[in-house]
């Protein structure tokens, strides 16, 4: 609260007094909230950015309230890597009103604003390229508006030709350039990414990317499902590390509900999260290496990934998309001996990571293909909104497990590995080191599994056990009410973030007190990182495109949602 | 197509292993190393055991498909390990993952580039029906745009289920099942090749 008062005082000297009276300051679940008129967004953002009060723009999104006179909210989430404080800025807009783009202050605002335009039709004045981002080019309307039906499909019958972002500085100098299209179905893109480049010989003259080939309407689906039924959808965001998404989503809802999960559930969540982080890094490194010709790494590492999947299977029967958490705890307890199995597997994986280190870290070809490729400075990375291993490879030691420890992370002993140049090789090294740290965490937690229940037993939140549903009338009624009406968080909103495998995985949830989220927005880490791709590869060799693409660990499910 | 390999020796004499042999001898000799079959059977046998898949991995199922190809489940055991990323070199299209409306025209385009005989496996709930994405941007099943031979259920299907799907396709090929969905398929209007 103290910092919010400071902010209030400082802002009052920056902006005009007439508009300042319209500012509303409040505190919401540990985050500062600032509501301001649309004219003031640029001066306020400039002030916050240039004074270094907040160095990260984490997210920009929209919310639609059709019954309000000013129908839309544009919501900005800022974060400071020095004080670890967060600030939410909200601006109300009526239909047809425009707001100034904040891309001059944070390059990373680009795609977030484009997405908000695509989803809500909110126009950002001064945005360099305000066109659709996720929906296809023939799509009419703005799907996240409340008056757009969730299942109103619109067919598409063509793909866009190769295109580039408008650039006022671009001059055609008569050289003959070769256009090249990669994807959206290409082995090196591991998913549905489309990269378009213009080549001058082997060199990339300019580049562009197209998104949306896996836009599965996660946010709209979340609005049409009860809270617990959203969990399987979160699995399919970053499907390489599904438990991390489960945990992040459930943690968000639990914070809004004001409940804390029991220690045993926390321990299980940490184990699942860290194992998921390891296999996510395995997929990233394995696929990155296979694209550069190192097939052995891929096959070798996937053996260990299978071992982790075997553990998941033992726990719940599913391998990839586990949906293991529930709001309030876990879906079920671990079977007897499971934690010992985890310990055993951790030992094996550790050996695998060492072998990976031997295979790649000193490998001449690997080093030549990755060192100095895709290098990015810390400032650039922050301006783009990098988080996670890619940011840490650039030398910024920011890990939410340390910065803003949740669950038991504060009491665990682990390091945050960082690199220095931010190139593909450093990203690889950071990931390898992180795998070791994650294994360390899993071991520490497994050695001291807390006693007690795996879920809270609040009747308004968690389903009763099967024996109670079948055995007594209270259980039956409780079950019926929860299934029919769903759990209902209080009216309010929350932004909660966890450290995903790719970086900050944030959920912004608006609750209207009903059984379904009014609005659920995901801040996907690789979305922010991928924005910088065109700039990173321009001027480099075409072969390096593949190297950089692999190192960013782009998961289409999370990128396009 | 009833020619049997055992009765093809029509010439008066031929040379086997450098020595000249008579017809009767050849007949005798052939019994020791040849067997008779129908030509289309042996072609089907070859086809079913050397499917060259093109993995069209778009989402979570694509990740599970990696496991199918990987060391533990090892699709190579069924002769389908030669993964081709060019549709022109593949005869089996494995659609693994959600196909969105935006992706649909590209999927049709890829399918059209494959040479006959060609087969399609739809892996997982999303590819088969849109799955639980009853949503504004998701194609509600790839059979709306291309013919599908085998649907594999699951979200995502276990690697065992995908192997089962490949085996089902092999049976379909080996037994010369009619494929009306393929024979009567017409490309969507926008994809009519001029």
XYZ file of C-alpha atoms in Angstrom:
755
model
C 0.000 0.000 0.000
C 2.914 2.202 0.841
C 4.272 2.067 -2.698
C 0.869 2.815 -4.145
C 0.727 6.000 -2.064
C 4.141 6.946 -3.364
C 3.019 6.309 -6.887
C -0.021 8.474 -6.321
C 2.117 11.368 -5.097
C 4.574 11.089 -7.955
C 1.939 10.771 -10.622
C 0.074 13.804 -9.353
C 3.084 15.927 -10.259
C 3.358 14.408 -13.715
C -0.167 14.592 -15.078
C -2.673 17.417 -15.277
C -4.688 17.997 -12.145
C -7.970 18.022 -14.051
C -7.561 14.468 -15.230
C -5.764 13.288 -12.115
C -8.966 13.675 -10.172
C -10.411 10.892 -12.300
C -7.679 8.434 -11.311
C -8.690 5.621 -9.028
C -6.103 3.830 -6.948
C -6.847 0.598 -5.178
C -5.243 -2.564 -3.956
C -6.334 -5.973 -5.116
C -4.858 -9.158 -3.678
C -1.388 -7.732 -3.333
C -1.285 -5.856 -6.624
C -1.770 -2.158 -7.139
C -4.628 -1.200 -9.433
C -4.833 2.100 -11.238
C -7.803 3.197 -13.302
C -7.293 6.154 -15.538
C -8.862 7.943 -18.516
C -7.660 6.906 -21.938
C -5.960 10.220 -22.738
C -3.447 9.653 -19.968
C -2.199 6.214 -20.819
C 0.858 7.459 -22.699
C 2.135 9.984 -20.116
C 1.635 7.517 -17.285
C 3.261 4.631 -19.125
C 6.120 6.890 -20.194
C 6.642 7.969 -16.608
C 6.592 4.436 -15.260
C 8.895 3.131 -17.958
C 11.392 5.969 -18.055
C 11.782 6.254 -14.309
C 12.336 2.509 -14.207
C 9.542 1.990 -11.677
C 8.300 -0.884 -13.773
C 10.632 -2.461 -16.285
C 8.440 -5.272 -17.587
C 5.226 -5.020 -19.503
C 3.820 -8.451 -18.830
C 0.491 -8.332 -20.519
C -2.106 -6.276 -22.332
C -5.602 -7.607 -22.780
C -9.218 -6.572 -23.093
C -12.392 -7.323 -21.192
C -15.909 -6.788 -22.539
C -18.802 -5.566 -20.377
C -21.621 -5.084 -22.917
C -24.032 -3.592 -20.363
C -21.650 -0.798 -19.421
C -21.689 2.566 -21.131
C -17.973 2.327 -21.690
C -18.051 -1.196 -22.872
C -14.414 -2.274 -22.870
C -11.577 -2.354 -20.415
C -8.023 -2.419 -21.679
C -5.914 -3.967 -18.948
C -2.140 -3.573 -18.667
C -0.027 -5.594 -16.271
C 3.331 -4.158 -15.303
C 6.034 -5.792 -13.251
C 9.191 -4.547 -11.626
C 12.148 -6.903 -11.511
C 13.703 -4.789 -8.750
C 10.905 -4.572 -6.228
C 8.903 -7.520 -7.610
C 5.796 -5.377 -7.437
C 2.990 -5.526 -9.906
C 0.672 -2.833 -11.150
C -2.539 -3.246 -13.087
C -3.661 -0.300 -15.184
C -7.223 -0.280 -16.446
C -8.661 2.020 -19.048
C -12.335 2.034 -19.942
C -13.265 2.572 -23.570
C -16.578 2.940 -25.351
C -17.319 1.186 -28.618
C -15.412 2.915 -31.432
C -13.068 4.780 -29.123
C -9.356 4.548 -29.773
C -6.495 4.388 -27.326
C -2.859 5.280 -27.886
C -0.500 2.431 -28.501
C 2.283 1.939 -25.976
C 4.593 0.197 -28.458
C 7.049 3.170 -28.363
C 7.792 2.292 -24.733
C 7.689 -1.462 -24.861
C 8.213 -3.193 -28.183
C 6.618 -6.193 -26.566
C 3.249 -4.448 -26.519
C 2.964 -5.021 -30.259
C 1.357 -8.448 -30.407
C -0.588 -8.015 -27.197
C -2.290 -4.961 -28.666
C -2.833 -6.703 -31.982
C -4.442 -9.598 -30.178
C -6.694 -7.234 -28.232
C -7.705 -5.631 -31.515
C -8.394 -9.014 -33.070
C -10.415 -10.305 -30.131
C -12.353 -7.151 -29.194
C -12.003 -4.698 -32.050
C -10.296 -2.140 -29.834
C -8.126 0.110 -31.978
C -4.701 1.270 -30.835
C -3.663 4.583 -32.349
C -0.085 4.632 -33.598
C 0.347 0.856 -33.604
C 2.796 -0.103 -36.374
C 0.737 -2.924 -37.818
C -2.739 -3.251 -36.374
C -4.086 -6.265 -38.241
C -5.562 -9.583 -37.175
C -3.231 -11.829 -35.271
C -4.957 -15.061 -34.323
C -8.144 -15.463 -36.345
C -7.941 -16.212 -40.058
C -8.022 -13.413 -42.626
C -11.621 -14.102 -43.685
C -12.937 -14.046 -40.138
C -15.559 -11.376 -39.541
C -16.185 -10.003 -36.063
C -14.354 -10.110 -32.779
C -14.778 -13.445 -31.032
C -14.108 -12.503 -27.420
C -16.909 -9.956 -27.367
C -19.711 -11.301 -25.250
C -22.168 -11.143 -28.166
C -20.087 -13.502 -30.312
C -21.219 -17.135 -29.969
C -18.502 -19.516 -28.876
C -19.332 -22.065 -31.564
C -20.023 -19.757 -34.505
C -17.462 -21.104 -36.943
C -16.412 -19.250 -40.026
C -14.725 -21.189 -42.779
C -11.541 -20.183 -44.433
C -10.681 -21.198 -47.974
C -7.232 -19.836 -48.618
C -3.916 -19.007 -47.052
C -2.409 -15.572 -47.166
C 0.461 -15.108 -49.630
C 3.894 -14.270 -48.279
C 3.679 -10.890 -46.610
C 5.807 -8.619 -44.461
C 5.181 -5.960 -41.875
C 5.033 -2.463 -43.281
C 8.334 -0.749 -42.658
C 8.755 2.933 -43.578
C 12.529 2.520 -43.750
C 12.414 -0.368 -46.176
C 13.651 0.486 -49.668
C 13.615 -1.790 -52.656
C 17.027 -1.421 -54.127
C 16.568 -3.561 -57.205
C 18.360 -6.589 -55.827
C 16.693 -9.831 -56.755
C 15.505 -11.366 -53.527
C 14.155 -14.860 -53.101
C 10.993 -15.221 -51.051
C 10.906 -18.340 -48.919
C 8.011 -19.743 -46.990
C 8.554 -22.096 -44.041
C 5.522 -23.756 -42.521
C 2.863 -23.820 -41.177
C 3.488 -27.521 -41.574
C 7.226 -27.895 -41.567
C 9.398 -30.327 -39.595
C 11.592 -27.570 -38.171
C 8.739 -25.555 -36.774
C 7.459 -28.391 -34.533
C 3.974 -27.176 -34.754
C 1.998 -24.695 -36.654
C 4.283 -21.731 -37.070
C 4.665 -19.956 -40.355
C 7.846 -18.072 -41.084
C 8.234 -15.984 -44.217
C 11.592 -14.616 -45.266
C 13.139 -12.803 -48.175
C 16.595 -14.035 -49.030
C 19.556 -12.289 -50.503
C 21.580 -15.379 -51.272
C 21.881 -17.155 -47.937
C 21.224 -14.003 -45.970
C 17.902 -12.962 -44.597
C 16.869 -9.601 -45.911
C 13.623 -9.393 -43.996
C 11.408 -11.807 -42.145
C 7.898 -12.101 -40.841
C 5.835 -14.659 -38.974
C 2.178 -15.544 -39.049
C 0.275 -16.905 -36.073
C -3.098 -18.372 -35.417
C -2.848 -21.755 -37.114
C -3.556 -23.341 -33.760
C -5.907 -20.744 -32.345
C -8.252 -23.056 -30.438
C -10.218 -20.368 -28.643
C -9.002 -21.276 -25.168
C -10.205 -18.021 -23.641
C -13.686 -18.316 -25.116
C -13.895 -21.959 -24.047
C -12.962 -20.937 -20.505
C -15.856 -18.494 -20.431
C -18.306 -21.238 -21.349
C -17.160 -23.876 -18.857
C -17.311 -24.217 -15.065
C -14.071 -23.507 -13.235
C -12.987 -27.106 -12.776
C -13.747 -28.007 -16.378
C -11.297 -25.368 -17.557
C -8.424 -27.442 -16.134
C -8.269 -29.886 -19.082
C -8.135 -26.915 -21.450
C -5.144 -25.523 -19.580
C -3.370 -28.855 -20.130
C -3.414 -28.134 -23.808
C -1.795 -24.723 -23.633
C 1.799 -25.765 -23.264
C 1.239 -29.460 -23.819
C 4.914 -30.279 -23.276
C 4.560 -29.401 -19.607
C 0.859 -29.716 -18.867
C 1.080 -29.894 -15.031
C 2.686 -26.446 -14.908
C -0.384 -24.963 -16.570
C -2.744 -26.859 -14.267
C -0.940 -25.547 -11.248
C -0.811 -21.979 -12.550
C -4.527 -21.900 -13.288
C -5.642 -23.553 -10.061
C -3.378 -21.298 -8.036
C -5.019 -18.269 -9.625
C -8.533 -19.408 -8.816
C -7.508 -20.460 -5.309
C -6.037 -17.045 -4.599
C -9.240 -15.390 -5.709
C -11.188 -17.783 -3.500
C -8.803 -17.026 -0.659
C -7.897 -20.611 0.088
C -4.543 -22.261 0.444
C -3.948 -25.856 -0.557
C -2.631 -28.246 2.117
C 1.129 -28.929 2.337
C 0.854 -32.335 0.751
C -0.898 -30.922 -2.302
C 1.758 -28.223 -2.510
C 4.482 -30.855 -2.418
C 2.806 -32.888 -5.132
C 2.331 -29.804 -7.252
C 5.987 -28.887 -6.935
C 7.087 -32.399 -7.881
C 4.809 -32.454 -10.913
C 5.820 -28.950 -11.945
C 9.513 -29.615 -11.751
C 9.257 -32.941 -13.560
C 7.227 -31.134 -16.205
C 9.913 -28.474 -16.462
C 12.504 -31.174 -17.038
C 10.560 -32.855 -19.832
C 9.738 -29.499 -21.385
C 13.428 -28.700 -21.537
C 14.060 -32.194 -22.899
C 11.645 -31.582 -25.771
C 13.128 -28.146 -26.396
C 16.759 -29.253 -26.424
C 16.007 -32.546 -28.175
C 14.063 -30.884 -30.959
C 16.494 -27.998 -31.277
C 19.360 -30.467 -31.600
C 17.567 -32.728 -34.053
C 16.970 -29.758 -36.339
C 20.677 -29.094 -36.367
C 21.450 -32.721 -37.151
C 22.032 -34.225 -33.724
C 19.534 -37.058 -33.905
C 21.104 -39.075 -31.080
C 20.267 -36.451 -28.488
C 16.635 -36.573 -29.438
C 16.282 -40.324 -29.162
C 18.427 -40.521 -26.074
C 16.582 -37.788 -24.201
C 13.177 -39.092 -25.122
C 13.931 -42.246 -23.166
C 13.947 -40.121 -20.007
C 10.854 -38.261 -21.044
C 9.094 -41.620 -21.287
C 10.177 -42.398 -17.743
C 8.494 -39.247 -16.497
C 5.376 -40.097 -18.477
C 5.389 -43.495 -16.802
C 5.339 -41.699 -13.449
C 2.400 -39.539 -14.556
C 0.627 -42.623 -15.810
C 1.057 -44.320 -12.442
C -0.409 -41.298 -10.754
C -3.471 -40.740 -12.898
C -3.553 -42.929 -15.986
C -2.807 -40.170 -18.469
C 0.585 -39.400 -19.933
C 0.641 -36.040 -21.601
C -2.443 -34.146 -20.569
C -2.792 -35.087 -16.961
C -5.296 -32.568 -15.522
C -4.145 -33.672 -12.105
C -4.884 -30.654 -10.003
C -8.288 -29.546 -8.827
C -9.198 -26.218 -7.385
C -8.424 -26.784 -3.726
C -5.777 -29.453 -4.101
C -5.092 -32.542 -6.142
C -7.547 -34.863 -7.879
C -6.291 -37.838 -5.921
C -3.547 -39.000 -3.637
C -0.372 -40.575 -4.934
C -0.397 -44.396 -5.007
C 1.803 -46.177 -2.417
C 5.466 -46.090 -3.302
C 5.058 -43.380 -5.917
C 7.438 -40.960 -4.259
C 10.114 -43.674 -4.172
C 9.573 -44.237 -7.880
C 10.072 -40.521 -8.393
C 13.350 -40.611 -6.472
C 14.526 -43.539 -8.573
C 13.571 -41.825 -11.831
C 15.269 -38.610 -10.765
C 18.498 -40.547 -10.338
C 18.182 -41.977 -13.831
C 17.348 -38.629 -15.399
C 20.303 -37.026 -13.682
C 22.524 -39.547 -15.415
C 20.761 -38.733 -18.676
C 21.362 -35.014 -18.232
C 25.055 -35.692 -17.615
C 25.183 -37.722 -20.786
C 23.438 -34.959 -22.669
C 26.048 -32.571 -21.357
C 28.793 -34.854 -22.669
C 27.067 -35.256 -26.011
C 26.391 -31.612 -26.777
C 28.092 -29.058 -24.549
C 31.533 -29.608 -26.008
C 30.373 -30.717 -29.435
C 32.131 -28.639 -32.092
C 29.274 -28.667 -34.568
C 26.714 -27.813 -31.907
C 28.835 -24.928 -30.647
C 29.418 -23.571 -34.137
C 25.753 -23.712 -34.957
C 24.587 -22.076 -31.736
C 27.246 -19.789 -30.279
C 26.667 -16.161 -31.219
C 23.435 -17.110 -32.984
C 20.353 -15.223 -31.877
C 22.229 -13.213 -29.242
C 20.169 -10.605 -27.449
C 21.055 -8.050 -24.791
C 19.315 -7.921 -21.445
C 17.679 -4.554 -22.194
C 16.368 -5.735 -25.536
C 15.050 -8.907 -23.979
C 13.218 -6.934 -21.299
C 11.748 -4.551 -23.874
C 10.334 -7.510 -25.772
C 8.887 -9.045 -22.619
C 11.214 -12.042 -22.438
C 10.913 -14.179 -19.326
C 12.152 -17.613 -18.336
C 15.255 -19.393 -19.679
C 15.589 -17.066 -22.683
C 15.723 -14.002 -20.408
C 18.057 -15.675 -17.940
C 20.361 -16.663 -20.806
C 20.692 -12.931 -21.479
C 21.966 -12.449 -17.929
C 18.872 -11.343 -16.027
C 18.367 -13.385 -12.909
C 14.614 -13.393 -12.704
C 12.787 -16.510 -11.637
C 9.420 -16.231 -9.951
C 10.205 -19.224 -7.793
C 12.879 -17.052 -6.149
C 11.481 -13.577 -6.771
C 7.978 -14.208 -5.520
C 8.138 -17.660 -3.966
C 4.914 -19.573 -3.918
C 4.221 -22.889 -2.207
C 7.378 -24.212 -0.562
C 9.838 -22.816 -3.071
C 11.051 -20.280 -0.519
C 12.380 -23.045 1.732
C 14.003 -25.117 -0.983
C 17.636 -24.993 -1.926
C 18.173 -24.294 -5.601
C 20.037 -21.902 -7.846
C 18.849 -19.729 -10.710
C 21.331 -20.348 -13.521
C 22.011 -17.413 -15.823
C 23.925 -16.915 -19.062
C 25.579 -13.848 -20.465
C 25.048 -13.420 -24.189
C 21.491 -14.623 -24.651
C 22.445 -16.680 -27.701
C 21.168 -20.136 -28.553
C 24.109 -21.797 -26.839
C 23.505 -19.925 -23.591
C 19.832 -20.765 -23.715
C 20.816 -24.384 -24.057
C 23.260 -24.184 -21.135
C 20.674 -22.463 -18.947
C 18.142 -25.156 -19.730
C 20.576 -27.941 -18.914
C 21.460 -26.268 -15.616
C 17.774 -25.733 -14.859
C 17.055 -29.394 -15.385
C 19.652 -30.208 -12.738
C 18.144 -27.657 -10.362
C 14.660 -29.022 -10.930
C 15.842 -32.527 -10.155
C 17.414 -31.184 -6.986
C 14.096 -29.637 -6.003
C 12.171 -32.830 -6.671
C 14.574 -34.807 -4.500
C 14.332 -32.361 -1.628
C 10.551 -32.414 -1.701
C 10.328 -36.177 -2.087
C 12.485 -36.711 0.979
C 10.061 -34.756 3.158
C 6.569 -35.404 1.954
C 4.229 -33.683 4.408
C 1.564 -35.767 6.084
C -2.068 -34.975 5.698
C -4.745 -34.545 3.101
C -4.141 -33.975 -0.604
C -6.964 -31.449 -0.894
C -8.919 -29.008 1.198
C -12.350 -30.203 2.247
C -14.375 -27.055 1.723
C -17.832 -28.156 0.622
C -18.295 -25.137 -1.578
C -15.172 -25.889 -3.569
C -14.160 -29.543 -3.569
C -16.329 -32.497 -4.515
C -16.956 -34.956 -1.674
C -15.367 -38.367 -1.849
C -17.156 -41.077 -3.744
C -18.014 -43.056 -0.615
C -19.811 -40.028 0.785
C -21.711 -39.330 -2.425
C -22.987 -42.893 -2.459
C -23.114 -43.337 1.301
C -24.943 -40.366 2.796
C -27.437 -37.707 1.857
C -25.179 -34.747 2.723
C -22.504 -36.039 0.397
C -25.048 -36.608 -2.348
C -26.545 -33.129 -2.028
C -23.152 -31.508 -1.792
C -22.062 -33.294 -4.941
C -25.258 -32.327 -6.768
C -24.971 -28.664 -5.872
C -21.334 -28.425 -6.890
C -21.943 -30.158 -10.192
C -25.017 -28.118 -11.051
C -24.012 -24.705 -9.772
C -20.260 -25.032 -9.739
C -17.876 -23.416 -7.362
C -18.305 -19.668 -7.239
C -15.415 -17.389 -6.479
C -16.327 -13.920 -5.186
C -16.736 -11.039 -7.603
C -13.314 -9.665 -8.363
C -10.274 -10.000 -10.490
C -6.785 -11.323 -10.135
C -3.571 -11.668 -12.064
C -1.447 -14.487 -10.811
C 1.789 -15.726 -12.277
C 3.983 -18.767 -11.860
C 7.290 -19.711 -13.394
C 6.407 -21.857 -16.380
C 8.944 -23.795 -18.397
C 9.198 -20.951 -20.904
C 8.856 -18.083 -18.474
C 6.140 -16.183 -16.694
C 2.870 -17.996 -17.147
C 0.182 -15.643 -15.956
C -3.565 -15.957 -15.691
C -5.787 -12.912 -15.491
C -9.157 -13.936 -14.169
C -12.272 -11.809 -13.851
C -15.063 -13.327 -11.811
C -18.629 -12.052 -11.781
C -19.545 -14.413 -8.955
C -21.084 -17.018 -11.264
C -19.966 -20.596 -11.796
C -17.919 -19.737 -14.865
C -15.029 -17.352 -15.393
C -16.295 -14.054 -16.778
C -12.981 -13.600 -18.505
C -9.842 -15.685 -18.370
C -6.789 -14.404 -20.125
C -3.486 -16.234 -20.361
C -0.175 -14.511 -20.565
C 1.769 -17.095 -22.534
C 5.534 -16.750 -22.128
C 6.573 -17.781 -25.631
C 4.130 -15.300 -27.195
C 6.193 -12.370 -25.960
C 9.460 -14.043 -26.920
C 8.367 -14.955 -30.425
C 7.607 -11.318 -31.257
C 11.305 -10.619 -31.439
C 11.911 -13.436 -33.890
C 11.811 -11.442 -37.144
C 14.246 -8.934 -35.776
C 16.522 -11.614 -34.366
C 16.965 -13.501 -37.619
C 17.127 -10.549 -40.009
C 20.646 -10.170 -41.350
C 21.595 -13.706 -40.341
C 21.799 -16.887 -42.352
C 18.751 -18.875 -43.309
C 20.136 -21.916 -41.496
C 20.157 -19.929 -38.262
C 16.407 -19.393 -38.487
C 15.968 -23.009 -37.468
C 18.472 -22.732 -34.675
C 16.825 -19.622 -33.174
C 13.320 -20.986 -33.642
C 14.175 -24.152 -31.746
C 15.822 -22.298 -28.883
C 12.759 -20.145 -28.222
C 10.777 -23.290 -27.370
C 7.645 -22.169 -29.138
C 4.671 -24.264 -28.228
C 1.846 -23.483 -30.615
C -0.845 -24.406 -28.098
C 0.339 -21.688 -25.768
C 1.316 -19.246 -28.496
C -1.990 -19.256 -30.349
C -4.193 -20.529 -27.531
C -3.873 -60.460 -61.944
C -3.702 -64.170 -61.373
C -0.223 -64.736 -62.672
C 1.625 -66.927 -60.282
C 5.348 -66.719 -60.032
C 5.690 -70.492 -60.206
C 4.553 -70.805 -63.828
C 6.406 -67.971 -65.466
C 9.236 -70.027 -66.864
C 8.088 -70.070 -70.482
C 11.322 -69.955 -72.371
C 12.996 -73.159 -73.452
C 16.027 -72.707 -71.385
C 17.560 -70.120 -69.170
C 20.626 -69.538 -67.108
C 20.642 -69.839 -63.370
C 23.835 -69.213 -61.488
C 25.881 -69.399 -64.683
C 24.781 -72.958 -65.689
C 22.165 -73.714 -68.317
C 19.064 -75.585 -67.122
C 16.015 -77.085 -68.835
C 12.361 -76.147 -68.234
C 11.638 -79.158 -66.135
C 14.723 -78.571 -64.085
C 13.728 -74.949 -63.608
C 10.308 -76.011 -62.413
C 11.935 -78.352 -59.984
C 14.408 -75.724 -58.860
C 11.761 -73.032 -58.424
C 9.834 -75.192 -55.995
C 12.723 -74.938 -53.614
C 12.744 -71.123 -53.384
C 9.504 -69.712 -54.776
C 5.936 -69.557 -53.563
C 2.792 -68.650 -55.383
C 0.615 -65.673 -54.585
C -1.600 -63.129 -56.278
C 0.160 -60.081 -57.588
C -2.178 -57.665 -55.848
C -1.691 -59.548 -52.598
C 2.021 -59.224 -52.718
C 1.720 -55.555 -53.639
C -0.624 -55.007 -50.716
C 1.782 -56.885 -48.485
C 4.570 -54.593 -49.582
C 2.448 -51.504 -49.170
C 1.196 -52.296 -45.742
C 4.662 -53.001 -44.426
C 6.323 -49.949 -45.850
C 3.977 -47.101 -45.131
C 5.869 -43.840 -45.280
C 4.085 -41.485 -42.959
C 3.967 -37.759 -43.210
C 3.398 -36.520 -39.665
C 1.090 -33.543 -39.720
C 1.613 -32.712 -36.077
C -0.114 -29.543 -35.042
C -0.664 -29.840 -31.321
C -0.497 -32.121 -28.309
C -1.036 -35.238 -30.449
C 2.069 -34.287 -32.404
C 4.039 -34.616 -29.196
C 2.589 -38.059 -28.557
C 3.344 -38.971 -32.150
C 6.987 -38.246 -31.343
C 6.705 -40.906 -28.654
C 5.227 -43.325 -31.186
C 8.258 -42.760 -33.385
C 10.605 -42.720 -30.400
C 12.621 -45.512 -28.871
C 10.027 -47.048 -26.567
C 7.059 -47.570 -28.868
C 9.115 -47.653 -32.044
C 6.828 -47.514 -35.056
C 9.730 -48.954 -37.050
C 8.613 -52.391 -35.908
C 5.692 -52.041 -38.288
C 7.681 -50.700 -41.190
C 6.463 -47.130 -40.891
C 9.492 -45.336 -39.553
C 10.556 -43.532 -42.717
C 9.029 -40.215 -41.802
C 8.678 -37.972 -44.840
C 8.051 -34.300 -44.494
C 7.315 -33.906 -48.159
C 3.802 -35.029 -49.019
C 5.052 -36.139 -52.418
C 7.178 -38.829 -50.818
C 4.618 -40.063 -48.323
C 1.694 -42.413 -48.646
C 0.279 -42.096 -45.136
C -0.856 -38.780 -43.725
C -1.072 -38.831 -39.933
C -3.036 -35.792 -38.848
C -1.998 -35.401 -35.231
C -3.654 -32.488 -33.539
C -6.278 -29.824 -33.841
C -6.947 -28.497 -37.324
C -8.241 -24.959 -37.161
C -10.296 -23.228 -39.793
C -7.170 -21.349 -40.757
C -5.233 -24.571 -41.243
C -7.925 -26.478 -43.161
C -7.096 -25.187 -46.677
C -3.455 -26.008 -46.103
C -4.313 -29.531 -44.987
C -6.323 -30.083 -48.177
C -3.452 -28.712 -50.221
C -1.003 -31.100 -48.572
C -3.342 -34.047 -49.067
C -3.725 -33.252 -52.735
C 0.018 -33.267 -53.218
C 0.323 -36.868 -52.063
C 0.474 -39.523 -54.750
C -1.874 -42.496 -54.845
C -2.168 -44.899 -53.158
C -2.544 -42.678 -50.111
C -4.049 -43.176 -46.687
C -5.046 -40.915 -43.819
C -5.029 -41.570 -40.084
C -6.841 -39.044 -37.954
C -5.115 -39.110 -34.601
C -7.036 -37.908 -31.594
C -10.321 -36.294 -30.755
C -9.561 -32.861 -32.239
C -8.602 -34.126 -35.688
C -11.518 -36.563 -35.683
C -14.287 -34.273 -34.499
C -12.930 -31.032 -33.114
C -12.779 -32.722 -29.717
C -13.772 -30.539 -26.824
C -13.040 -27.455 -28.882
C -16.551 -26.723 -30.027
C -15.211 -23.333 -30.884
C -15.328 -20.576 -33.441
C -11.940 -21.260 -34.966
C -11.695 -25.054 -34.913
C -12.608 -27.371 -37.775
C -15.088 -29.917 -36.428
C -13.305 -32.969 -37.830
C -10.901 -33.303 -40.735
C -13.283 -35.651 -42.548
C -15.126 -32.478 -43.517
C -12.298 -31.692 -45.902
C -10.296 -34.865 -46.607
C -11.158 -38.597 -46.602
C -10.057 -40.458 -43.480
C -9.282 -44.186 -43.302
C -8.679 -44.677 -39.600
C -9.828 -42.594 -36.652
C -7.832 -43.048 -33.474
C -9.718 -41.953 -30.357
C -8.076 -40.324 -27.358
C -7.020 -36.911 -26.166
C -4.276 -37.503 -26.967
C -4.406 -41.226 -27.834
C -1.827 -43.337 -26.082
C 1.020 -44.456 -28.327
C -0.436 -47.975 -28.110
C -3.668 -46.678 -29.610
C -1.793 -45.084 -32.490
C 0.070 -48.337 -33.138
C -3.297 -50.064 -33.129
C -4.509 -47.525 -35.681
C -1.559 -48.247 -37.942
C -2.224 -51.980 -37.619
C -5.880 -51.393 -38.480
C -4.791 -49.563 -41.590
C -2.472 -52.422 -42.462
C -5.365 -54.863 -42.208
C -7.448 -52.597 -44.405
C -4.717 -52.567 -47.029
C -4.007 -56.298 -46.814
C -7.650 -57.276 -47.235
C -8.335 -54.883 -50.132
C -11.219 -53.234 -48.331
C -13.264 -50.924 -50.538
C -12.768 -47.281 -49.566
C -15.831 -45.395 -50.747
C -14.925 -42.376 -48.591
C -11.761 -42.044 -50.644
C -13.200 -42.980 -54.044
C -16.132 -40.596 -53.754
C -14.145 -37.777 -52.224
C -14.359 -34.461 -53.948
C -12.000 -31.673 -53.061
C -13.703 -28.627 -51.581
C -14.550 -26.025 -54.217
C -11.690 -23.785 -53.292
C -9.202 -26.600 -53.742
C -10.286 -27.818 -57.199
C -7.133 -28.277 -59.183
C -7.417 -26.477 -62.508
